CSV table of C-alpha atoms in Angstrom, one decimal:
chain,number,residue,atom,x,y,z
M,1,UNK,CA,21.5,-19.8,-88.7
M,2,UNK,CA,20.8,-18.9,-92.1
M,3,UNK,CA,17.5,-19.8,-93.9
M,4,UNK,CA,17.3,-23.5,-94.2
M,5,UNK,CA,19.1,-23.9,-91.2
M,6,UNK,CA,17.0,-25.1,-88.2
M,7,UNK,CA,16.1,-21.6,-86.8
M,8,UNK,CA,15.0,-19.9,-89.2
M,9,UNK,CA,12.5,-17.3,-89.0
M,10,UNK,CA,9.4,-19.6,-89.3
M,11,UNK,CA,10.8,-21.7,-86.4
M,12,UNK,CA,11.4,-18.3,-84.1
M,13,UNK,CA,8.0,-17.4,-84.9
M,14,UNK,CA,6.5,-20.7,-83.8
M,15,UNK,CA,9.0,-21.2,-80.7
M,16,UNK,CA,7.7,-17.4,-79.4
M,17,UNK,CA,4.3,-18.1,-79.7
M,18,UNK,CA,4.3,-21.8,-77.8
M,19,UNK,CA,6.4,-20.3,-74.9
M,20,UNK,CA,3.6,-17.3,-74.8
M,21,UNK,CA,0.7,-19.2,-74.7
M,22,UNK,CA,2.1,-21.6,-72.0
M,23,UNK,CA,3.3,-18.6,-69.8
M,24,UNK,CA,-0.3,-16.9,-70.5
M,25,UNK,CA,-1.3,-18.8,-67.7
M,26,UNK,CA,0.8,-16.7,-65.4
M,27,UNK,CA,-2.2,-14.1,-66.3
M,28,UNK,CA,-5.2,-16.1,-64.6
M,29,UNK,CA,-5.1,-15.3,-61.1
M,30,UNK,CA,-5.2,-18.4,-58.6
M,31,UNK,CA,-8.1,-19.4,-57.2
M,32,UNK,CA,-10.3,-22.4,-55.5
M,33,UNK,CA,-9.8,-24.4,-58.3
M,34,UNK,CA,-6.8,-22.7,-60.9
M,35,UNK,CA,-4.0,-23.6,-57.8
M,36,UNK,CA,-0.6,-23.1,-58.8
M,37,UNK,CA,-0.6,-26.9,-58.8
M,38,UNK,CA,-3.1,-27.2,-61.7
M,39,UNK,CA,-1.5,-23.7,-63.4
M,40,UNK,CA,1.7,-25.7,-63.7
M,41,UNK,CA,-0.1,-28.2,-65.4
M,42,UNK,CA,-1.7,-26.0,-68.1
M,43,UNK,CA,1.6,-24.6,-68.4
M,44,UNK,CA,3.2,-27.5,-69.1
M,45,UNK,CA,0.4,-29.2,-71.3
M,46,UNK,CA,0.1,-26.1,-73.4
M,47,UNK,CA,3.7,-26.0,-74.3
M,48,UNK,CA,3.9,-29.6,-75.0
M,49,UNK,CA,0.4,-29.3,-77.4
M,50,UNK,CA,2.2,-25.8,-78.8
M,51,UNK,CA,5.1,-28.0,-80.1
M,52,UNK,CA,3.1,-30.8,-81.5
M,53,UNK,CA,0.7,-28.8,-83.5
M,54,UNK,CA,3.8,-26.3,-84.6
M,55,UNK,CA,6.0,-29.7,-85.6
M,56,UNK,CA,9.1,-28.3,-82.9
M,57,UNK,CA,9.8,-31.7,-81.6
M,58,UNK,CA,9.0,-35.3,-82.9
M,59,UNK,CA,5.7,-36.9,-81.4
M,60,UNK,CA,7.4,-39.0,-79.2
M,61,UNK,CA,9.7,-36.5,-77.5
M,62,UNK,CA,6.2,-34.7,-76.8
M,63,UNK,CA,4.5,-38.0,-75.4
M,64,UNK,CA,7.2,-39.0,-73.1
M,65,UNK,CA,8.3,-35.2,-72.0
M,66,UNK,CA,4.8,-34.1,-70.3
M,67,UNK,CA,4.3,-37.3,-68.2
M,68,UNK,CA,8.1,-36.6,-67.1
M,69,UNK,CA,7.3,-33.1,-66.3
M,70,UNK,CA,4.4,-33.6,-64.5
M,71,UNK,CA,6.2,-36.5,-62.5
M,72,UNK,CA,9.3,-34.1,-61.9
M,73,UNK,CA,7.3,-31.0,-60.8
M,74,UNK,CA,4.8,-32.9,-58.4
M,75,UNK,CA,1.8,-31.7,-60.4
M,76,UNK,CA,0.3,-34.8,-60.0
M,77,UNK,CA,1.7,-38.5,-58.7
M,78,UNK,CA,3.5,-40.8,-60.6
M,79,UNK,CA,0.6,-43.6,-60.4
M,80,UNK,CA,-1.9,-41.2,-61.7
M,81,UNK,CA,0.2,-39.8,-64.6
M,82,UNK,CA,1.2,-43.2,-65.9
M,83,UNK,CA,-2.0,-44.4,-65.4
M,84,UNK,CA,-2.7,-45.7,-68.8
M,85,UNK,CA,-0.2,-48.3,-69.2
M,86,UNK,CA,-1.6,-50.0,-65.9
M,87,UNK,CA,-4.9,-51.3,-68.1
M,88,UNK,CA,-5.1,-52.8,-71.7
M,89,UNK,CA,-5.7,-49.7,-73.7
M,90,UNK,CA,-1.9,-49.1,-74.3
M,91,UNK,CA,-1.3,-52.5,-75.1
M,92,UNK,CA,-4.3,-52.7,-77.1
M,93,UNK,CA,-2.8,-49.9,-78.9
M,94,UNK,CA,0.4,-51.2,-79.8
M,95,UNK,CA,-1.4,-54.8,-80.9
M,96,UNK,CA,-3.8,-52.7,-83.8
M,97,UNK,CA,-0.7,-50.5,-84.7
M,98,UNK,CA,1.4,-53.8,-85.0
M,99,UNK,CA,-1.6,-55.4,-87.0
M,100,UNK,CA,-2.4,-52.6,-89.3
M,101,UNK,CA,1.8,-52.7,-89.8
M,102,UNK,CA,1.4,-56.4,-90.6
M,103,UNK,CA,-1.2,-56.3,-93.0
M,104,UNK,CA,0.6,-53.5,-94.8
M,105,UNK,CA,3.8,-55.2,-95.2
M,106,UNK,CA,2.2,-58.0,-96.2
M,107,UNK,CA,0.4,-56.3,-99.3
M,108,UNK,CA,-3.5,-57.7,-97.9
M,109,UNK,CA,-4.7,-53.8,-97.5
M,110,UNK,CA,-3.2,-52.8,-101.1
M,111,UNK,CA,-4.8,-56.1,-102.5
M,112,UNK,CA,-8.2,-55.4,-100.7
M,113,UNK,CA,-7.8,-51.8,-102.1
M,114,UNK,CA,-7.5,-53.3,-105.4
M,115,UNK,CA,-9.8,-55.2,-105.7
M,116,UNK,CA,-12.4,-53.1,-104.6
M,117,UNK,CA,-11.6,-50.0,-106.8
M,118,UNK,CA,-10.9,-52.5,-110.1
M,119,UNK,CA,-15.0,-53.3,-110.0
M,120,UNK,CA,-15.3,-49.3,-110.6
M,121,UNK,CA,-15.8,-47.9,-113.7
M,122,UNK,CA,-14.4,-44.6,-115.0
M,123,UNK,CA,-17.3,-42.6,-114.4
M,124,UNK,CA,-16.8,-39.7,-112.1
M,125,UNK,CA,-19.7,-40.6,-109.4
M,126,UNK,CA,-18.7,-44.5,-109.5
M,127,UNK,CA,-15.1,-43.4,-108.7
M,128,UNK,CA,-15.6,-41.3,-106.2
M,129,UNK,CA,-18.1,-43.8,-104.3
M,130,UNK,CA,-16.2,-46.4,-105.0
M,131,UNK,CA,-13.1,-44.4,-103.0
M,132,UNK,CA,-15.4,-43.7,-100.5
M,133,UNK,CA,-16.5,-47.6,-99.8
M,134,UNK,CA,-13.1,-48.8,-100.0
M,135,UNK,CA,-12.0,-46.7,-97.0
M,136,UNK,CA,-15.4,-47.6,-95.3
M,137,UNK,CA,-14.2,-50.9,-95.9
M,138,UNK,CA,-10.4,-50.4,-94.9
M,139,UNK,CA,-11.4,-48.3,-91.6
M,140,UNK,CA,-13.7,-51.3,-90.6
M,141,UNK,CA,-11.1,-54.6,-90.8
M,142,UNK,CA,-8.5,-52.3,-89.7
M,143,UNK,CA,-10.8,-51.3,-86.8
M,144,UNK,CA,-9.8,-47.5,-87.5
M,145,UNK,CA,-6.2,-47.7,-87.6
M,146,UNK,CA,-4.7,-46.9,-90.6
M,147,UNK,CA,-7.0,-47.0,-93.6
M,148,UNK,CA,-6.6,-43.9,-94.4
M,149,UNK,CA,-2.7,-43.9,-94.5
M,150,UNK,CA,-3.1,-46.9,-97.1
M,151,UNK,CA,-6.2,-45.5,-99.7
M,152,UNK,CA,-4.4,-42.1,-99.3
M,153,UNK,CA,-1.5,-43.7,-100.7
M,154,UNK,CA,-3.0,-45.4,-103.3
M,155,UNK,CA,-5.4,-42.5,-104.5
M,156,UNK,CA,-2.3,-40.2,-104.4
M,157,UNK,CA,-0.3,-42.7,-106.7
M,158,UNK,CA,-3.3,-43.2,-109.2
M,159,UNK,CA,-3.8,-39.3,-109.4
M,160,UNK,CA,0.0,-39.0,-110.0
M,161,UNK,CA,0.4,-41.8,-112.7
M,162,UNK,CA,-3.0,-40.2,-114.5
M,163,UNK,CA,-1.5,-36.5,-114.2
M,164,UNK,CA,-5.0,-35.5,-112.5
M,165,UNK,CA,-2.6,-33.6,-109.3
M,166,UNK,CA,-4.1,-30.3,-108.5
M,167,UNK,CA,-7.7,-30.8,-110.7
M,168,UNK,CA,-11.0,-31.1,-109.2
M,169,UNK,CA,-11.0,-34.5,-109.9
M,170,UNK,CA,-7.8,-35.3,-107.6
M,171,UNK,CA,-9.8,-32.9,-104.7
M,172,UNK,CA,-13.0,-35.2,-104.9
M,173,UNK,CA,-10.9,-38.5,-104.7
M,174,UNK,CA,-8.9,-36.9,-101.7
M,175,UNK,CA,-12.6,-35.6,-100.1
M,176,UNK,CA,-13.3,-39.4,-100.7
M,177,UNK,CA,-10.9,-40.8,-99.2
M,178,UNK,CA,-11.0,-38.6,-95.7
M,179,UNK,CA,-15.1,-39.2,-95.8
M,180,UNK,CA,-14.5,-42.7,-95.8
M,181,UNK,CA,-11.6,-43.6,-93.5
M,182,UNK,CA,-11.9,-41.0,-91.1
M,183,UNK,CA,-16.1,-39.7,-91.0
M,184,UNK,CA,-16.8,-43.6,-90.9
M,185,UNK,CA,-15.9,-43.6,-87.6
M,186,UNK,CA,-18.9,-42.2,-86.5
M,187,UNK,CA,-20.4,-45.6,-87.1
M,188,UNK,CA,-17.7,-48.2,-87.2
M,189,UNK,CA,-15.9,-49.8,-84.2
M,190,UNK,CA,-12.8,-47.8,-84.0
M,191,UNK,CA,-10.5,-49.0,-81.4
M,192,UNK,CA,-8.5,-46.5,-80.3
M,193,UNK,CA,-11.6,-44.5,-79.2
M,194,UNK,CA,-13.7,-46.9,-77.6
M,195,UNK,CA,-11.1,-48.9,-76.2
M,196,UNK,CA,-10.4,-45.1,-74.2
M,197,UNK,CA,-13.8,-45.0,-73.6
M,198,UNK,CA,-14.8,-48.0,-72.5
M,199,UNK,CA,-11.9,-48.2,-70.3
M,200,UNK,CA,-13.1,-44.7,-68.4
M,201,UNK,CA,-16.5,-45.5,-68.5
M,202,UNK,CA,-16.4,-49.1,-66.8
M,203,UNK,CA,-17.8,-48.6,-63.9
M,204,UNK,CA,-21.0,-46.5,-64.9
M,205,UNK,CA,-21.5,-49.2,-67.8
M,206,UNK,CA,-20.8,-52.1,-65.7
M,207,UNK,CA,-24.0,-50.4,-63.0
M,208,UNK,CA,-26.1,-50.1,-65.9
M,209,UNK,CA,-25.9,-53.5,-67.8
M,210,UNK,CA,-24.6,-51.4,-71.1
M,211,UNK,CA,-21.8,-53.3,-73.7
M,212,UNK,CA,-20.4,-51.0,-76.1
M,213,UNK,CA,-19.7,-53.3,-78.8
M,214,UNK,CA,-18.7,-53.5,-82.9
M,215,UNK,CA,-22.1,-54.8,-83.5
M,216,UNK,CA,-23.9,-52.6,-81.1
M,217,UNK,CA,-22.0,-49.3,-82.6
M,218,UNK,CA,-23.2,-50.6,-86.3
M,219,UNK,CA,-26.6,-50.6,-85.0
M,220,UNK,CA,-27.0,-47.8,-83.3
M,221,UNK,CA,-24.6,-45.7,-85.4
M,222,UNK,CA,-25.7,-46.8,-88.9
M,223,UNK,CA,-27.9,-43.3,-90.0
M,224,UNK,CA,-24.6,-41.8,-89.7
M,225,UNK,CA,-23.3,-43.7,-93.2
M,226,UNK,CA,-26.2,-42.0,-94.5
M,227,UNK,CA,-25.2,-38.5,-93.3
M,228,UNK,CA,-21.6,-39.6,-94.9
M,229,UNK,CA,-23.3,-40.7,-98.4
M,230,UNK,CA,-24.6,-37.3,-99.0
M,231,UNK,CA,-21.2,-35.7,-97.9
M,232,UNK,CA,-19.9,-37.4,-100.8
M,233,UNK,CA,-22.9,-36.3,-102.8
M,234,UNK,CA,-22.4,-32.7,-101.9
M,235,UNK,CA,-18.6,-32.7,-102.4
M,236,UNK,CA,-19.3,-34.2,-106.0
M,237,UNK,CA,-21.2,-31.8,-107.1
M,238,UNK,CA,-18.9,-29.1,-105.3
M,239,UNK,CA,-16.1,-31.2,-107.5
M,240,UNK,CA,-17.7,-32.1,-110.4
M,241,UNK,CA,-15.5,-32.6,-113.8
M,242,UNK,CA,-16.1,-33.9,-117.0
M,243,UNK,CA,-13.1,-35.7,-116.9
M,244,UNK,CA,-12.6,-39.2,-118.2
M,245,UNK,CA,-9.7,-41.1,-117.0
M,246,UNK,CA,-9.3,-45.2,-117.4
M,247,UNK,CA,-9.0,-45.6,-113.3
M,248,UNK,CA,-10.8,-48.9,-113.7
M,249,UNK,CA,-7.4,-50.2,-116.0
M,250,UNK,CA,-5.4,-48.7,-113.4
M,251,UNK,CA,-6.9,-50.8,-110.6
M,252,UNK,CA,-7.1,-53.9,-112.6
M,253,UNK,CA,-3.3,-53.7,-114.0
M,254,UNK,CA,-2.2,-53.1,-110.1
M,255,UNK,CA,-4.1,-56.2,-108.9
M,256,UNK,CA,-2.8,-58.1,-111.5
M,257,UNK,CA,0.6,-57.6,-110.7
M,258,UNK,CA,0.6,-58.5,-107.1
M,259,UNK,CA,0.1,-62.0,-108.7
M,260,UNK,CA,-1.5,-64.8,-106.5
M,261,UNK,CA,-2.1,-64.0,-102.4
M,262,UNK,CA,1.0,-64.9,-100.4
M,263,UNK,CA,0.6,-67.6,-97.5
M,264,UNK,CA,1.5,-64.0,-95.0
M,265,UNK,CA,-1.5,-62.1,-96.6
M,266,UNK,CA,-3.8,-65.4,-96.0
M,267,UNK,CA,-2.4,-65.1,-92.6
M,268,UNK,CA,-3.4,-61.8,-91.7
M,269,UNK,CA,-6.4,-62.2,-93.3
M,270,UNK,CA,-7.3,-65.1,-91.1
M,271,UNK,CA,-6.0,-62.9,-88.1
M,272,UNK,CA,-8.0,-60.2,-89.2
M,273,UNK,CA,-11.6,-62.3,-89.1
M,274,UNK,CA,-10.7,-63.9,-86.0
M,275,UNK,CA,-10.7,-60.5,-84.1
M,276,UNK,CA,-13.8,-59.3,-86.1
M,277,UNK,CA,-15.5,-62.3,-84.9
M,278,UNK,CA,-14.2,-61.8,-81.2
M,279,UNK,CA,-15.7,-58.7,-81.0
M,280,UNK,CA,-18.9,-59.3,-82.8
M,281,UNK,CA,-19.7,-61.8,-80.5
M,282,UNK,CA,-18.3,-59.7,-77.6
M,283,UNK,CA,-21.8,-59.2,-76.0
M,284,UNK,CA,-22.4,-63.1,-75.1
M,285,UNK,CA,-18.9,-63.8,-74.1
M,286,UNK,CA,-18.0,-60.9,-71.9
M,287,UNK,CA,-14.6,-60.3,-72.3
M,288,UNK,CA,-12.3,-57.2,-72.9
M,289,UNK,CA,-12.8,-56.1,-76.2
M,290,UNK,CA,-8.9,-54.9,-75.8
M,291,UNK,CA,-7.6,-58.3,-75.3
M,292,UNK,CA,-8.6,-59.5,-79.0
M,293,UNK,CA,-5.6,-56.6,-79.6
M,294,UNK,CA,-3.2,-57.8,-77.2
M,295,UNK,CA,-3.1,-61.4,-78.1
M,296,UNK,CA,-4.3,-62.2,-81.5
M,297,UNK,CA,-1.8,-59.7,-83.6
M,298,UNK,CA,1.5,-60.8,-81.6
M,299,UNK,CA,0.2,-64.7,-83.3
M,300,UNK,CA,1.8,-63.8,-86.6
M,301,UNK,CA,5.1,-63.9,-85.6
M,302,UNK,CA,4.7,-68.0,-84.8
M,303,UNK,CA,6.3,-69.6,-87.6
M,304,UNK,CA,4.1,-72.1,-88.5
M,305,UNK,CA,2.0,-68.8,-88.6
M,306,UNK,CA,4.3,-66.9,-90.9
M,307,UNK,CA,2.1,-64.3,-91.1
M,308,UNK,CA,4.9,-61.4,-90.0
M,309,UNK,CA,8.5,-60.6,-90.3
M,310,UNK,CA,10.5,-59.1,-87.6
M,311,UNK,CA,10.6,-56.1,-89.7
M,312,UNK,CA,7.0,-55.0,-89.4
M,313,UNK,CA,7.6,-54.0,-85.7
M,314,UNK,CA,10.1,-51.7,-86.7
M,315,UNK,CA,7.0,-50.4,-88.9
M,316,UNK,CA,4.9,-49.4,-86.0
M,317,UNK,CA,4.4,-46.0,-85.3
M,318,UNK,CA,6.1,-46.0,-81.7
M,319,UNK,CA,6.3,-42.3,-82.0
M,320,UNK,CA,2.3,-42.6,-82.2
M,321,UNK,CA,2.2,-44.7,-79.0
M,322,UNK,CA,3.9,-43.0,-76.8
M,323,UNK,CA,1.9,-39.4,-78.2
M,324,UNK,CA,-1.1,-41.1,-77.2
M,325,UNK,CA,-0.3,-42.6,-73.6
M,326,UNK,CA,0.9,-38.8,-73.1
M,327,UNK,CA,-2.5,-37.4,-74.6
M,328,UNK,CA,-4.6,-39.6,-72.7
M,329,UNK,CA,-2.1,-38.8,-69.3
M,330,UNK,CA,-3.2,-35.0,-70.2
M,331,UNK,CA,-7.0,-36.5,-69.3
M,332,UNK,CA,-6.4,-38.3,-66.4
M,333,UNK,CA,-4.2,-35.5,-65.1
M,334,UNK,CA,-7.1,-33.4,-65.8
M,335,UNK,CA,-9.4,-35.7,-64.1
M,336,UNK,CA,-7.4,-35.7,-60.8
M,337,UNK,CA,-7.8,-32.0,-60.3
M,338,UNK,CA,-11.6,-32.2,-61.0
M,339,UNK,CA,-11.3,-30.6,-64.7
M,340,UNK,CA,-13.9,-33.0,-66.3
M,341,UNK,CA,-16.5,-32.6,-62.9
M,342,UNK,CA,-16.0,-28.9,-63.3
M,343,UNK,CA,-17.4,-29.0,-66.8
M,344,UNK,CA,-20.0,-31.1,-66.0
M,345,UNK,CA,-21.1,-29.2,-63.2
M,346,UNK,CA,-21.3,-25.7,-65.8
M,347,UNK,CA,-23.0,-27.6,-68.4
M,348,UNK,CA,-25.9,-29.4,-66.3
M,349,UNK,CA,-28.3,-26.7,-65.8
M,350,UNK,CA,-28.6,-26.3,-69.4
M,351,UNK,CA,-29.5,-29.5,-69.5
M,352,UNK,CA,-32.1,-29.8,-67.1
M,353,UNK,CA,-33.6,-26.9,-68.4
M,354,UNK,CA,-33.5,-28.2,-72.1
M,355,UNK,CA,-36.5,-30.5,-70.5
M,356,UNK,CA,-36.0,-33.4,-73.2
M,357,UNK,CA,-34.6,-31.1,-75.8
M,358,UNK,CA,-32.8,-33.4,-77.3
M,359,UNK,CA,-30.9,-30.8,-80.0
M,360,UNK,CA,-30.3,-28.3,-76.9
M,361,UNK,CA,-28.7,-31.2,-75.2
M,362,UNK,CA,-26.5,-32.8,-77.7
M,363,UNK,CA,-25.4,-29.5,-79.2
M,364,UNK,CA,-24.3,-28.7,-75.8
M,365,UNK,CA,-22.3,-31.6,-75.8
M,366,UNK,CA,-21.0,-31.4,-79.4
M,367,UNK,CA,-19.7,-27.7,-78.4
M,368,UNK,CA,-18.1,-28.5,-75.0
M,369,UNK,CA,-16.4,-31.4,-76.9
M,370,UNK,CA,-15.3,-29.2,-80.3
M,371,UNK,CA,-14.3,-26.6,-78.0
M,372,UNK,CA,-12.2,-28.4,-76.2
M,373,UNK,CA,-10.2,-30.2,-79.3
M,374,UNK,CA,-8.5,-26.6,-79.4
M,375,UNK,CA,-7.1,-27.2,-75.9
M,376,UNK,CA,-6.5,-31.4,-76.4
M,377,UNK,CA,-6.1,-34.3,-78.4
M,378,UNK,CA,-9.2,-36.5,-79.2
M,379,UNK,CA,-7.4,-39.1,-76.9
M,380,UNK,CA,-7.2,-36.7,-73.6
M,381,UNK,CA,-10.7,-35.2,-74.2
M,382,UNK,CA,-12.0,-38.8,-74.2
M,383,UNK,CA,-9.7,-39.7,-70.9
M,384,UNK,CA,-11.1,-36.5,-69.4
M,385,UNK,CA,-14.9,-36.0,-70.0
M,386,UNK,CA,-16.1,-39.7,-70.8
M,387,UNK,CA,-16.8,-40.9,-66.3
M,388,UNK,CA,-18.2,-37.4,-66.2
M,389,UNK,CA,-20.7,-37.2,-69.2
M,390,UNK,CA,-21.9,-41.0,-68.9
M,391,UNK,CA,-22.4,-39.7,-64.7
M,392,UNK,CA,-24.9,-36.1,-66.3
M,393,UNK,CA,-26.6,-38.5,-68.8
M,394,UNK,CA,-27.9,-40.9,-66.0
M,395,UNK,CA,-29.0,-37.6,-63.9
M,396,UNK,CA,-30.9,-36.2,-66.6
M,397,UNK,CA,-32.2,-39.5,-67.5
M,398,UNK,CA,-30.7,-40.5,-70.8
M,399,UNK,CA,-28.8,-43.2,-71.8
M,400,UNK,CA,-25.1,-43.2,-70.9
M,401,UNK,CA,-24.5,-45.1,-74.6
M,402,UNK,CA,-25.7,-42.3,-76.2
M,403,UNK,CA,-23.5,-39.6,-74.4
M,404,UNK,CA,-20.5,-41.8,-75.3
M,405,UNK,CA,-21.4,-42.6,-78.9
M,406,UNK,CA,-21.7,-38.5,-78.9
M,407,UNK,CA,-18.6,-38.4,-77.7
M,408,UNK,CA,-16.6,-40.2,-80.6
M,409,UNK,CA,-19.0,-38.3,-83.4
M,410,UNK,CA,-18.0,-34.7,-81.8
């Protein structure tokens, strides 16, 4: 077709090297463990992660292709490739995405946004702290689910209607934004990964008396908003304009014209502390920190709720949903061949001879973990590694909490 059409050059390009890198595997000879089982699998996986990161084929064509693949080619049975829609991580999934589409349409995240940024000045440092808060903020009531997507938005529309696109000023707010709704998760409860991980860890955690919970994550996790402060120190400076724009105006005149809060956003808002008080209290009463997901978001649609239209479901990312029940198939796959034991078992002389070194150890781990997000999504690396690492933290006598807090930071 000719350029513009769909295969254009680019697209060749990107189709030629996807099938390559999956067939690559035809170059590794077979062994005890590479069978040509588990060969087929990387060959299939590859492909699928080729497309995604190329943008070939929409998310959920990806998500719903591999599992089929897998099924259809007897790499690995049907109950272990569908495995994660038989517990509550899935649903939990589509409950936060629904939520986070809820309090969207209902205008409660731009409001929060609002009024957070309208107590900021128009100095350059208070802005770009101020950005950075807000998404702390967003990232923790939205329990990692789409705060960036919303203080992305906003910070893109301010440095439109200020004409500040491609300054230094626009790169620090952007910098801002990412530090705090995306590095914040290295200390906030974010669901998607802990619901993943608590999920594959259950049975080590359930031996060992250990709750991974929102409160327990804050307080064991909090240095890390330290670590994220200074990011957003060093990127100022990096940044640093003298610049003087009336964002504080901006914010206020924006807040001021959503008018008073509708009964919907009170709604969410209600639905919003009832879960953050479920799970804060999650160590005394026990229960799956997933279910606060499956229950409480699908309460807006009552109408003596009124908290959601029907339209906000059409607003969930499905695509999203069914990417990640294919990602975390990809670890569970993995898992049944004895991918995530066979990494353990490479990795745990070093430590046991790190003797207590604790930066040997967890740079280890942080560079099994990065090296790995070149071969998988977050989502299958956590469904693949997380029974295994929790198992080599009780041999060499740490804490499995730790490993798995490691695991979300890396």
């Amino acid at each position: 077709m000719t350029s513009g059409g769909y295969f254009t050059r680019s697209t060749i390009i990107k189709w030629t090297i996807s099938i390559i890198l999956s067939l690559s595997m035809f170059a590794i000879p077979l062994g005890n463990f590479f069978t040509s089982q588990v060969r087929l699998f990387f060959i299939i996986t590859i492909f699928g992660l080729a497309l995604a990161a190329f943008e070939l084929l929409p998310e959920i064509a990806i998500g719903a292709l591999m599992p089929a693949l897998w099924i259809i080619f007897d790499v690995a049975p049907t109950n272990v490739v569908m495995s994660p829609w038989l517990g509550t991580v899935m649903y939990m999934t589509i409950g936060m995405l629904l939520l986070a589409a809820t309090c969207s349409d209902s205008g409660l995240l731009k409001r929060i946004s609002f009024m957070v940024m309208s107590v900021v000045g128009n100095n350059y440092w208070a802005l770009i702290f101020g950005v950075f808060f807000a998404g702390v903020l967003l990232s923790f009531i939205t329990f990692g689910a789409c705060g960036h997507i919303i203080l992305g938005t906003l910070c893109f529309g301010l440095c439109k209607s200020l004409n500040i696109m491609d300054t230094k000023m626009s790169a620090a707010i952007a910098m801002s934004v990412m530090l705090g709704c995306c590095s914040s998760h290295c200390f906030l409860y974010v669901a998607p990964a802990y619901g993943v991980i608590n999920a594959m860890a259950a049975d080590i955690l359930t031996e060992y008396h250990i709750n991974i919970s929102m409160i327990g994550i804050l307080a064991h996790n909090w240095p890390m908003l330290l670590v994220c402060i200074f990011s957003v120190f060093v990127l100022g400076k990096i940044f640093k304009t003298d610049m003087q724009i009336e964002t504080k105006k901006y914010f206020q005149q924006s807040l001021k014209a959503m008018g008073p809060m509708s009964k919907a956003e009170k709604a969410n808002l209600a639905i919003l502390l009832i879960i953050t008080i479920y799970l804060l209290t999650q160590p005394l009463h026990k229960l799956d920190a997933n279910l606060a997901f499956c229950i409480f978001p699908w309460l807006l649609f009552f109408p003596f709720i009124g908290g959601a239209e029907m339209k906000s479901i059409h607003h969930v990312n499905w695509s999203m949903i069914i990417f990640i029940a294919g990602c975390m198939s990809i670890g569970t796959v993995a898992s049944s061949f004895g991918f995530g034991d066979l990494i353990a078992e490479y990795i745990t002389p070093i430590f046991i001879t790190a003797e207590g070194n604790m930066f040997k150890i967890f740079g280890t781990l942080f560079g099994t973990v990065f090296a790995l997000n070149f071969l998988m999504t977050p989502t299958a690396i956590w469904a693949l590694i997380t029974a295994p690492m929790a198992q080599l933290a009780t041999t060499v006598g740490i804490n499995p909490q730790t490993f798995l807090y490691a695991l979300v930071s890396s």
